[in-house]
CSV table of C-alpha atoms in Angstrom, one decimal:
chain,number,residue,atom,x,y,z
D,1,LEU,CA,218.5,-26.6,179.4
D,2,ASN,CA,220.7,-26.7,176.3
D,3,ARG,CA,221.9,-23.8,174.4
D,4,LYS,CA,219.3,-24.2,171.7
D,5,GLY,CA,216.6,-24.0,174.4
D,6,LYS,CA,218.0,-20.7,175.7
D,7,ARG,CA,217.7,-19.1,172.2
D,8,VAL,CA,214.1,-20.2,172.1
D,9,ARG,CA,213.2,-18.5,175.3
D,10,LYS,CA,215.0,-15.3,174.3
D,11,ASN,CA,213.1,-15.2,170.9
D,12,ARG,CA,209.8,-15.7,172.7
D,13,LEU,CA,210.5,-12.9,175.1
D,14,PHE,CA,211.4,-10.5,172.3
D,15,ARG,CA,208.3,-11.3,170.3
D,16,THR,CA,206.1,-10.7,173.4
D,17,VAL,CA,207.7,-7.2,174.0
D,18,VAL,CA,207.2,-6.3,170.3
D,19,LEU,CA,203.5,-7.3,170.5
D,20,ILE,CA,202.9,-5.3,173.6
D,21,LEU,CA,204.5,-2.2,172.1
D,22,ALA,CA,202.5,-2.6,168.9
D,23,ALA,CA,199.3,-2.9,170.9
D,24,LEU,CA,200.1,0.3,172.8
D,25,MET,CA,200.8,2.2,169.5
D,26,ILE,CA,197.5,1.0,168.0
D,27,LEU,CA,195.6,2.1,171.1
D,28,GLY,CA,197.1,5.6,171.1
D,29,SER,CA,196.2,6.1,167.5
D,30,ALA,CA,192.6,5.2,168.1
D,31,VAL,CA,192.3,7.8,170.9
D,32,VAL,CA,193.8,10.5,168.8
D,33,ALA,CA,191.5,9.6,165.9
D,34,GLU,CA,188.4,9.8,168.3
D,35,ASP,CA,189.3,13.3,169.5
D,36,THR,CA,189.9,14.5,166.0
D,37,SER,CA,186.5,13.3,164.8
D,38,ALA,CA,184.7,14.8,167.8
D,39,SER,CA,186.0,18.4,167.3
D,40,PRO,CA,186.6,19.1,163.6
D,41,ALA,CA,188.1,22.5,162.6
D,42,PRO,CA,185.5,25.0,161.2
D,43,GLY,CA,184.9,24.5,157.5
D,44,THR,CA,186.7,21.1,157.4
D,45,GLY,CA,185.7,17.5,157.7
D,46,THR,CA,182.4,16.0,156.7
D,47,ALA,CA,180.0,18.3,158.8
D,48,GLN,CA,178.7,21.4,157.0
D,49,GLU,CA,179.1,24.9,158.5
D,50,THR,CA,175.8,26.4,159.7
D,51,VAL,CA,175.2,30.1,158.9
D,52,THR,CA,172.5,31.8,161.0
D,53,PRO,CA,170.6,34.5,158.9
D,54,PRO,CA,170.0,38.0,160.3
D,55,ALA,CA,166.8,38.3,162.3
D,56,PRO,CA,163.9,40.2,160.5
D,57,GLU,CA,162.8,43.6,161.7
D,58,THR,CA,159.2,44.1,162.8
D,59,ALA,CA,157.1,47.3,162.4
D,60,GLY,CA,158.2,49.8,164.9
D,61,GLY,CA,161.9,49.2,164.5
D,62,GLU,CA,162.3,46.5,167.2
D,63,THR,CA,164.2,43.3,166.2
D,64,GLU,CA,162.3,40.0,166.3
D,65,THR,CA,164.4,37.0,167.4
D,66,SER,CA,163.9,33.9,165.3
D,67,PRO,CA,164.5,30.5,166.9
D,68,THR,CA,167.8,28.7,166.0
D,69,PRO,CA,167.1,25.7,163.7
D,70,GLY,CA,167.6,22.4,165.5
D,71,THR,CA,165.8,19.4,167.0
D,72,ALA,CA,163.8,19.4,170.2
D,73,GLU,CA,166.4,17.0,171.8
D,74,GLU,CA,169.2,19.4,171.1
D,75,THR,CA,167.3,22.3,172.5
D,76,ALA,CA,166.5,20.5,175.6
D,77,SER,CA,170.0,19.2,176.2
D,78,ALA,CA,171.8,22.4,175.5
D,79,PRO,CA,169.7,25.5,176.2
D,80,GLU,CA,170.9,28.7,174.8
D,81,PRO,CA,171.6,31.7,177.0
D,82,THR,CA,168.9,34.5,177.0
D,83,PRO,CA,169.9,37.0,174.3
D,84,THR,CA,170.6,40.6,175.3
D,85,PRO,CA,167.6,42.7,174.0
D,86,THR,CA,168.4,45.2,171.2
D,87,PHE,CA,166.6,48.5,170.5
D,88,ALA,CA,166.1,50.6,167.4
D,89,PRO,CA,168.0,53.8,167.3
D,90,PRO,CA,166.0,56.9,168.4
D,91,SER,CA,163.9,58.5,165.6
D,92,PRO,CA,162.4,61.9,165.3
D,93,VAL,CA,159.2,60.4,163.9
D,94,PRO,CA,157.4,57.8,166.0
D,95,PRO,CA,156.9,54.5,164.2
D,96,GLU,CA,153.4,53.9,162.7
D,97,GLU,CA,151.2,51.5,164.4
D,98,TYR,CA,150.6,48.4,162.5
D,99,HIS,CA,147.1,47.8,161.1
D,100,SER,CA,146.2,44.7,159.1
D,101,GLY,CA,144.9,45.7,155.7
D,102,ARG,CA,145.5,49.5,155.9
D,103,PRO,CA,148.6,51.4,157.0
D,104,THR,CA,146.8,54.2,158.9
D,105,VAL,CA,143.5,54.7,160.6
D,106,ALA,CA,140.9,56.6,158.5
D,107,PRO,CA,140.1,60.0,160.0
D,108,THR,CA,136.3,59.3,159.9
D,109,GLU,CA,134.2,56.3,158.9
D,110,ALA,CA,133.7,56.2,155.1
D,111,PRO,CA,129.9,56.4,154.4
D,112,LYS,CA,128.5,53.3,152.8
D,113,LYS,CA,125.7,55.2,151.0
D,114,ALA,CA,125.6,58.2,148.8
D,115,VAL,CA,122.9,60.2,150.6
D,116,ILE,CA,123.6,61.2,154.2
D,117,ASP,CA,120.3,62.4,155.7
D,118,HIS,CA,120.8,64.3,158.9
D,119,VAL,CA,117.2,65.4,158.9
D,120,ASN,CA,115.6,62.0,159.3
D,121,TYR,CA,118.7,60.2,160.7
D,122,PRO,CA,120.7,62.9,162.7
D,123,LYS,CA,123.0,60.4,164.4
D,124,GLU,CA,124.0,58.6,161.2
D,125,TYR,CA,127.5,59.7,160.2
D,126,LYS,CA,127.1,62.7,162.6
D,127,ASP,CA,130.8,63.6,162.3
D,128,PHE,CA,130.8,63.5,158.5
D,129,ALA,CA,132.5,66.5,156.8
D,130,PHE,CA,133.5,67.2,153.2
D,131,SER,CA,137.2,67.4,152.3
D,132,LYS,CA,138.3,71.0,152.3
D,133,ASP,CA,139.9,70.7,148.8
D,134,ARG,CA,136.5,69.8,147.1
D,135,LYS,CA,134.3,72.2,145.3
D,136,LEU,CA,130.7,71.9,146.6
D,137,LEU,CA,127.4,72.2,144.9
D,138,GLU,CA,124.9,73.7,147.3
D,139,ILE,CA,121.1,73.7,146.9
D,140,TRP,CA,119.0,75.7,149.3
D,141,PHE,CA,115.3,75.7,149.9
D,142,PRO,CA,113.5,78.4,151.8
D,143,ASN,CA,110.9,77.4,154.4
D,144,ILE,CA,108.0,77.5,152.0
D,145,LYS,CA,104.9,75.4,151.1
D,146,ASP,CA,102.8,75.1,148.0
D,147,ALA,CA,105.4,77.0,146.0
D,148,ASP,CA,108.8,76.3,144.4
D,149,MET,CA,112.1,78.0,144.8
D,150,ALA,CA,115.6,76.6,144.9
D,151,VAL,CA,118.9,78.4,145.1
D,152,LEU,CA,121.9,76.7,143.5
D,153,LYS,CA,125.5,77.8,144.3
D,154,TYR,CA,128.7,76.5,142.7
D,155,ASP,CA,132.1,77.9,141.8
D,156,GLY,CA,131.0,81.5,142.3
D,157,GLN,CA,127.8,81.3,140.3
D,158,VAL,CA,124.2,81.4,141.6
D,159,TRP,CA,121.1,80.0,139.9
D,160,LEU,CA,117.5,79.9,140.8
D,161,ILE,CA,115.0,77.3,139.8
D,162,ASP,CA,111.7,79.2,140.1
D,163,CYS,CA,111.0,81.9,142.6
D,164,GLY,CA,107.7,81.1,144.2
D,165,ASP,CA,104.8,83.5,144.6
D,166,GLU,CA,104.9,86.7,146.6
D,167,LYS,CA,104.4,85.0,150.0
D,168,ALA,CA,107.1,82.5,149.3
D,169,ALA,CA,109.4,85.2,147.9
D,170,VAL,CA,109.5,86.9,151.3
D,171,ARG,CA,111.0,83.7,152.7
D,172,GLY,CA,113.3,83.6,149.7
D,173,GLN,CA,114.5,87.0,150.5
D,174,LEU,CA,115.6,85.9,154.0
D,175,LEU,CA,117.5,83.0,152.5
D,176,LEU,CA,119.3,85.2,150.0
D,177,LYS,CA,120.1,87.6,152.8
D,178,GLN,CA,121.5,84.9,155.1
D,179,LEU,CA,123.6,83.5,152.2
D,180,LYS,CA,124.8,87.1,151.4
D,181,ILE,CA,123.8,86.7,147.8
D,182,LYS,CA,123.6,90.0,146.0
D,183,GLU,CA,123.4,88.8,142.4
D,184,ILE,CA,121.7,85.9,140.6
D,185,ASP,CA,123.2,84.8,137.3
D,186,VAL,CA,120.1,83.0,135.9
D,187,LEU,CA,116.6,82.4,137.0
D,188,PHE,CA,115.1,79.3,135.3
D,189,ASN,CA,111.3,79.2,135.4
D,190,THR,CA,109.7,75.8,135.0
D,191,HIS,CA,106.3,77.0,134.0
D,192,LEU,CA,104.3,80.2,134.2
D,193,HIS,CA,102.0,79.6,137.2
D,194,HIS,CA,101.9,82.1,140.0
D,195,ASP,CA,103.5,79.9,142.6
D,196,HIS,CA,106.6,79.5,140.5
D,197,ILE,CA,107.2,83.0,139.0
D,198,ASP,CA,105.2,85.8,140.8
D,199,GLY,CA,107.9,86.3,143.4
D,200,LEU,CA,110.3,87.7,140.8
D,201,ALA,CA,110.0,91.3,141.8
D,202,LEU,CA,110.7,90.7,145.5
D,203,ILE,CA,113.6,88.4,144.7
D,204,ASN,CA,115.1,91.0,142.4
D,205,GLU,CA,114.9,93.6,145.1
D,206,ARG,CA,117.1,91.5,147.3
D,207,ALA,CA,119.5,90.1,144.7
D,208,LYS,CA,119.8,91.5,141.1
D,209,VAL,CA,118.5,88.9,138.6
D,210,ASN,CA,120.7,89.1,135.5
D,211,GLN,CA,118.7,86.8,133.2
D,212,VAL,CA,115.4,85.0,133.2
D,213,ARG,CA,114.9,81.7,131.2
D,214,ILE,CA,111.4,80.6,130.3
D,215,CYS,CA,110.0,77.6,128.3
D,216,PHE,CA,106.4,78.8,127.6
D,217,ALA,CA,104.8,81.6,125.6
D,218,THR,CA,104.2,84.5,128.0
D,219,ASP,CA,100.7,85.1,126.8
D,220,LEU,CA,99.4,81.7,128.1
D,221,THR,CA,98.8,82.9,131.8
D,222,PRO,CA,98.4,86.1,133.7
D,223,SER,CA,101.7,85.5,135.4
D,224,GLY,CA,103.3,85.4,132.0
D,225,ALA,CA,102.0,88.8,131.2
D,226,LYS,CA,103.2,90.2,134.6
D,227,LEU,CA,106.6,88.7,133.8
D,228,VAL,CA,106.8,90.6,130.5
D,229,GLN,CA,105.9,93.9,132.1
D,230,TYR,CA,108.3,93.6,135.0
D,231,THR,CA,111.3,92.4,133.1
D,232,GLY,CA,110.7,95.2,130.5
D,233,GLU,CA,110.6,97.8,133.2
D,234,LYS,CA,113.8,96.5,134.9
D,235,LYS,CA,115.5,95.7,131.6
D,236,ILE,CA,116.1,92.1,132.6
D,237,PRO,CA,116.9,89.9,129.6
D,238,VAL,CA,114.4,87.1,129.0
D,239,LYS,CA,115.5,84.1,127.0
D,240,LYS,CA,113.9,80.8,126.1
D,241,TYR,CA,115.0,77.2,126.6
D,242,LYS,CA,113.5,73.9,125.6
D,243,ASP,CA,113.5,70.2,125.9
D,244,GLY,CA,117.1,68.9,125.5
D,245,SER,CA,118.7,72.3,126.5
D,246,ARG,CA,121.9,71.9,128.5
D,247,PHE,CA,123.6,74.4,130.8
D,248,SER,CA,126.7,74.2,133.0
D,249,MET,CA,127.8,76.1,136.1
D,250,GLY,CA,131.3,77.5,136.9
D,251,ASP,CA,134.0,75.3,135.7
D,252,GLY,CA,131.5,73.1,133.8
D,253,ALA,CA,131.5,70.2,136.2
D,254,VAL,CA,127.9,70.9,137.3
D,255,GLU,CA,125.6,70.2,134.3
D,256,MET,CA,121.8,70.6,133.9
D,257,LEU,CA,119.8,68.8,131.3
D,258,VAL,CA,116.2,70.0,130.6
D,259,ILE,CA,113.6,67.3,130.0
D,260,LYS,CA,110.2,68.7,128.9
D,261,ASN,CA,107.0,67.3,127.5
D,262,ASN,CA,105.5,69.2,124.5
D,263,GLU,CA,102.4,67.1,123.8
D,264,SER,CA,99.5,69.6,123.3
D,265,SER,CA,97.1,67.1,125.0
D,266,LEU,CA,98.9,67.8,128.3
D,267,ASP,CA,98.2,70.8,130.5
D,268,MET,CA,100.9,73.2,131.6
D,269,ASN,CA,101.7,71.3,134.8
D,270,ASN,CA,102.4,68.2,132.8
D,271,GLN,CA,104.5,70.1,130.3
D,272,SER,CA,106.5,71.9,133.0
D,273,ALA,CA,110.3,71.7,132.6
D,274,CYS,CA,112.1,69.1,134.6
D,275,MET,CA,115.8,69.5,135.4
D,276,ARG,CA,118.3,66.7,135.9
D,277,ILE,CA,121.4,68.2,137.6
D,278,THR,CA,124.6,66.2,137.8
D,279,TYR,CA,127.9,66.7,139.5
D,280,ARG,CA,130.4,64.0,139.0
D,281,LYS,CA,128.7,60.8,140.3
D,282,ARG,CA,125.7,62.5,142.0
D,283,SER,CA,122.4,63.8,140.7
D,284,ILE,CA,119.2,65.4,141.6
D,285,LEU,CA,115.9,65.6,139.6
D,286,PHE,CA,113.6,68.6,139.8
D,287,LEU,CA,110.1,67.6,138.6
D,288,ALA,CA,108.3,70.9,138.9
D,289,ASP,CA,104.5,70.2,138.9
D,290,MET,CA,104.5,67.3,136.5
D,291,GLU,CA,101.9,64.7,137.6
D,292,ARG,CA,101.0,61.2,136.5
D,293,PRO,CA,100.0,61.9,132.9
D,294,GLY,CA,103.2,63.8,132.2
D,295,GLN,CA,105.3,61.2,134.0
D,296,GLU,CA,103.8,58.4,131.9
D,297,ALA,CA,104.3,60.4,128.7
D,298,MET,CA,107.9,61.3,129.6
D,299,ILE,CA,109.1,57.8,130.4
D,300,ASN,CA,107.5,56.4,127.3
D,301,ARG,CA,109.3,59.0,125.2
D,302,ILE,CA,112.8,59.0,126.8
D,303,GLY,CA,113.1,55.7,128.7
D,304,PRO,CA,114.3,55.2,132.3
D,305,ASP,CA,118.0,56.1,132.1
D,306,LEU,CA,117.7,59.9,132.1
D,307,LEU,CA,115.4,59.7,135.1
D,308,LYS,CA,118.0,58.1,137.5
D,309,CYS,CA,118.9,60.3,140.5
D,310,ASP,CA,119.9,60.2,144.1
D,311,VAL,CA,117.5,62.9,145.2
D,312,VAL,CA,114.2,64.0,143.8
D,313,LYS,CA,112.4,67.3,144.2
D,314,TYR,CA,109.0,65.7,144.4
D,315,PRO,CA,106.5,67.0,141.9
D,316,HIS,CA,103.6,69.4,142.6
D,317,HIS,CA,104.2,69.6,146.4
D,318,ALA,CA,103.3,65.9,146.8
D,319,LYS,CA,99.6,66.6,146.1
D,320,SER,CA,99.3,63.4,144.1
D,321,ASP,CA,100.9,60.0,143.8
D,322,MET,CA,103.6,59.3,141.1
D,323,TYR,CA,103.3,56.9,138.2
D,324,THR,CA,105.0,53.7,139.5
D,325,PRO,CA,107.3,52.9,136.5
D,326,PHE,CA,108.5,56.5,136.6
D,327,TYR,CA,109.1,56.4,140.4
D,328,GLN,CA,111.0,53.1,140.2
D,329,ALA,CA,113.1,54.3,137.3
D,330,MET,CA,114.4,57.2,139.4
D,331,GLY,CA,115.8,55.0,142.1
D,332,ALA,CA,116.0,58.1,144.4
D,333,LYS,CA,117.1,57.7,148.0
D,334,LEU,CA,115.6,61.0,149.3
D,335,ALA,CA,112.6,63.2,148.4
D,336,ILE,CA,112.4,66.9,148.9
D,337,VAL,CA,108.8,68.2,149.2
D,338,THR,CA,107.9,71.8,149.0
D,339,SER,CA,105.1,71.5,151.5
D,340,VAL,CA,104.3,70.9,155.2
D,341,GLU,CA,104.5,67.4,156.7
D,342,GLY,CA,101.3,65.6,157.8
D,343,ARG,CA,98.8,67.2,155.5
D,344,GLY,CA,97.7,63.8,154.2
D,345,ASP,CA,97.9,64.5,150.5
D,346,ALA,CA,98.0,61.5,148.2
D,347,GLY,CA,101.6,62.0,147.5
D,348,GLN,CA,102.5,62.2,151.1
D,349,LYS,CA,100.7,58.9,151.8
D,350,SER,CA,102.5,57.3,148.9
D,351,LEU,CA,105.9,58.4,150.2
D,352,VAL,CA,105.1,56.8,153.6
D,353,ALA,CA,103.8,53.6,152.0
D,354,ARG,CA,107.0,53.4,149.9
D,355,LYS,CA,109.2,54.1,152.9
D,356,MET,CA,110.9,56.9,151.1
D,357,PRO,CA,112.9,59.2,153.4
D,358,THR,CA,111.3,62.6,152.9
D,359,VAL,CA,112.3,66.1,153.9
D,360,TYR,CA,109.6,68.8,153.9
D,361,THR,CA,110.7,72.4,153.4
D,362,SER,CA,108.0,74.1,155.4
D,363,VAL,CA,109.6,74.0,158.8
D,364,LYS,CA,109.4,77.1,161.1
D,365,GLY,CA,112.7,78.9,161.6
D,366,GLN,CA,114.8,76.6,159.4
D,367,PHE,CA,116.1,76.3,155.8
D,368,THR,CA,116.7,73.1,154.0
D,369,HIS,CA,120.2,72.6,152.8
D,370,LEU,CA,121.5,70.0,150.3
D,371,VAL,CA,125.2,69.9,149.5
D,372,THR,CA,127.4,67.5,147.5
D,373,ASP,CA,131.1,67.2,146.5
D,374,GLY,CA,130.1,65.0,143.6
D,375,TYR,CA,130.5,61.8,145.6
D,376,TYR,CA,128.2,62.2,148.6
D,377,TRP,CA,125.1,64.2,149.4
D,378,LEU,CA,124.4,65.7,152.8
D,379,CYS,CA,120.9,66.9,153.7
D,380,GLU,CA,120.5,69.1,156.8
D,381,ARG,CA,118.4,71.8,158.4
D,382,VAL,CA,120.0,75.3,158.9
D,383,LYS,CA,118.6,77.7,161.4
D,384,ILE,CA,117.4,81.1,160.1
D,385,THR,CA,119.5,83.7,161.7
D,386,VAL,CA,118.3,86.9,159.8
D,387,GLN,CA,115.2,88.9,159.8
């Protein structure tokens, strides 16, 4: 080979070596670049840093573990180790049990109706009890029939609505004795018939009557004349009241409205005073001896609103049926009848036909007790424990 040929071979060898070195350098750079892109430093590169929020706490203090965001493939290919359970620090007060809709369990079932009748339905709300911080209006009936007497107690005061005849007053004396009542603030007489006023003397022997309220002239009946004589001897004040009169007991929360017919065409029974007694949201209507003619006259005169009540003291011992528009206007849920059950009077048959829960006062050895806190009525029997 000539000298020129040798130069050619040396130049080709040199170029080959240079190309091999260059290829090795390029290959090394690619490997470094791949490692760098696979493991970027936190907070750098194109991938965003993931911040896991703190797990929420559940009721009871235990921590609830939320799943880490990610795809199903990632979870399957790289399962996370089981977390170590955490516990709330000890507390002197046990955590409240969780209840959907209310934080704590009610102590007793809240009644769904205003009148709780333990006479006719003894198992209904059998554990019901009034809150101890509530003032109660109590209405007591002695075990009497064909006569009227009711004892009202509220906030340290005692009222009577009628006092029966002498036979009924003996039962009334037992009631006053059992209740340890020694003084009666006011006796309201609805009308001057013997079965509503002739028991005054016996009642006054047991508990001092401080005042008598009447709504008729005393010379209209023999019982009126007896009342004048006895109250004069005992120096008991006698005052009058009339239709539209209002009275209140104790702190004034218990109110009584008098509703009375005055039409001369009506007899005394149908003019007898009716009392609507209200305490907060609850009410009771005493209808004395007013029968159908008086009921028709009354609703025509005053309308239905003042007749609304939860409980009605049924008129005239349920001897007769009531005037239907009057009965419907009351909307009562319970009737108290000062008579004996099963006698078959027209009023008793009507109450059965109308499916009205009814409590009769003439039950041997038991008083009838109505009590309200202004939101619920409770009706029950109470055993007679005195003689």
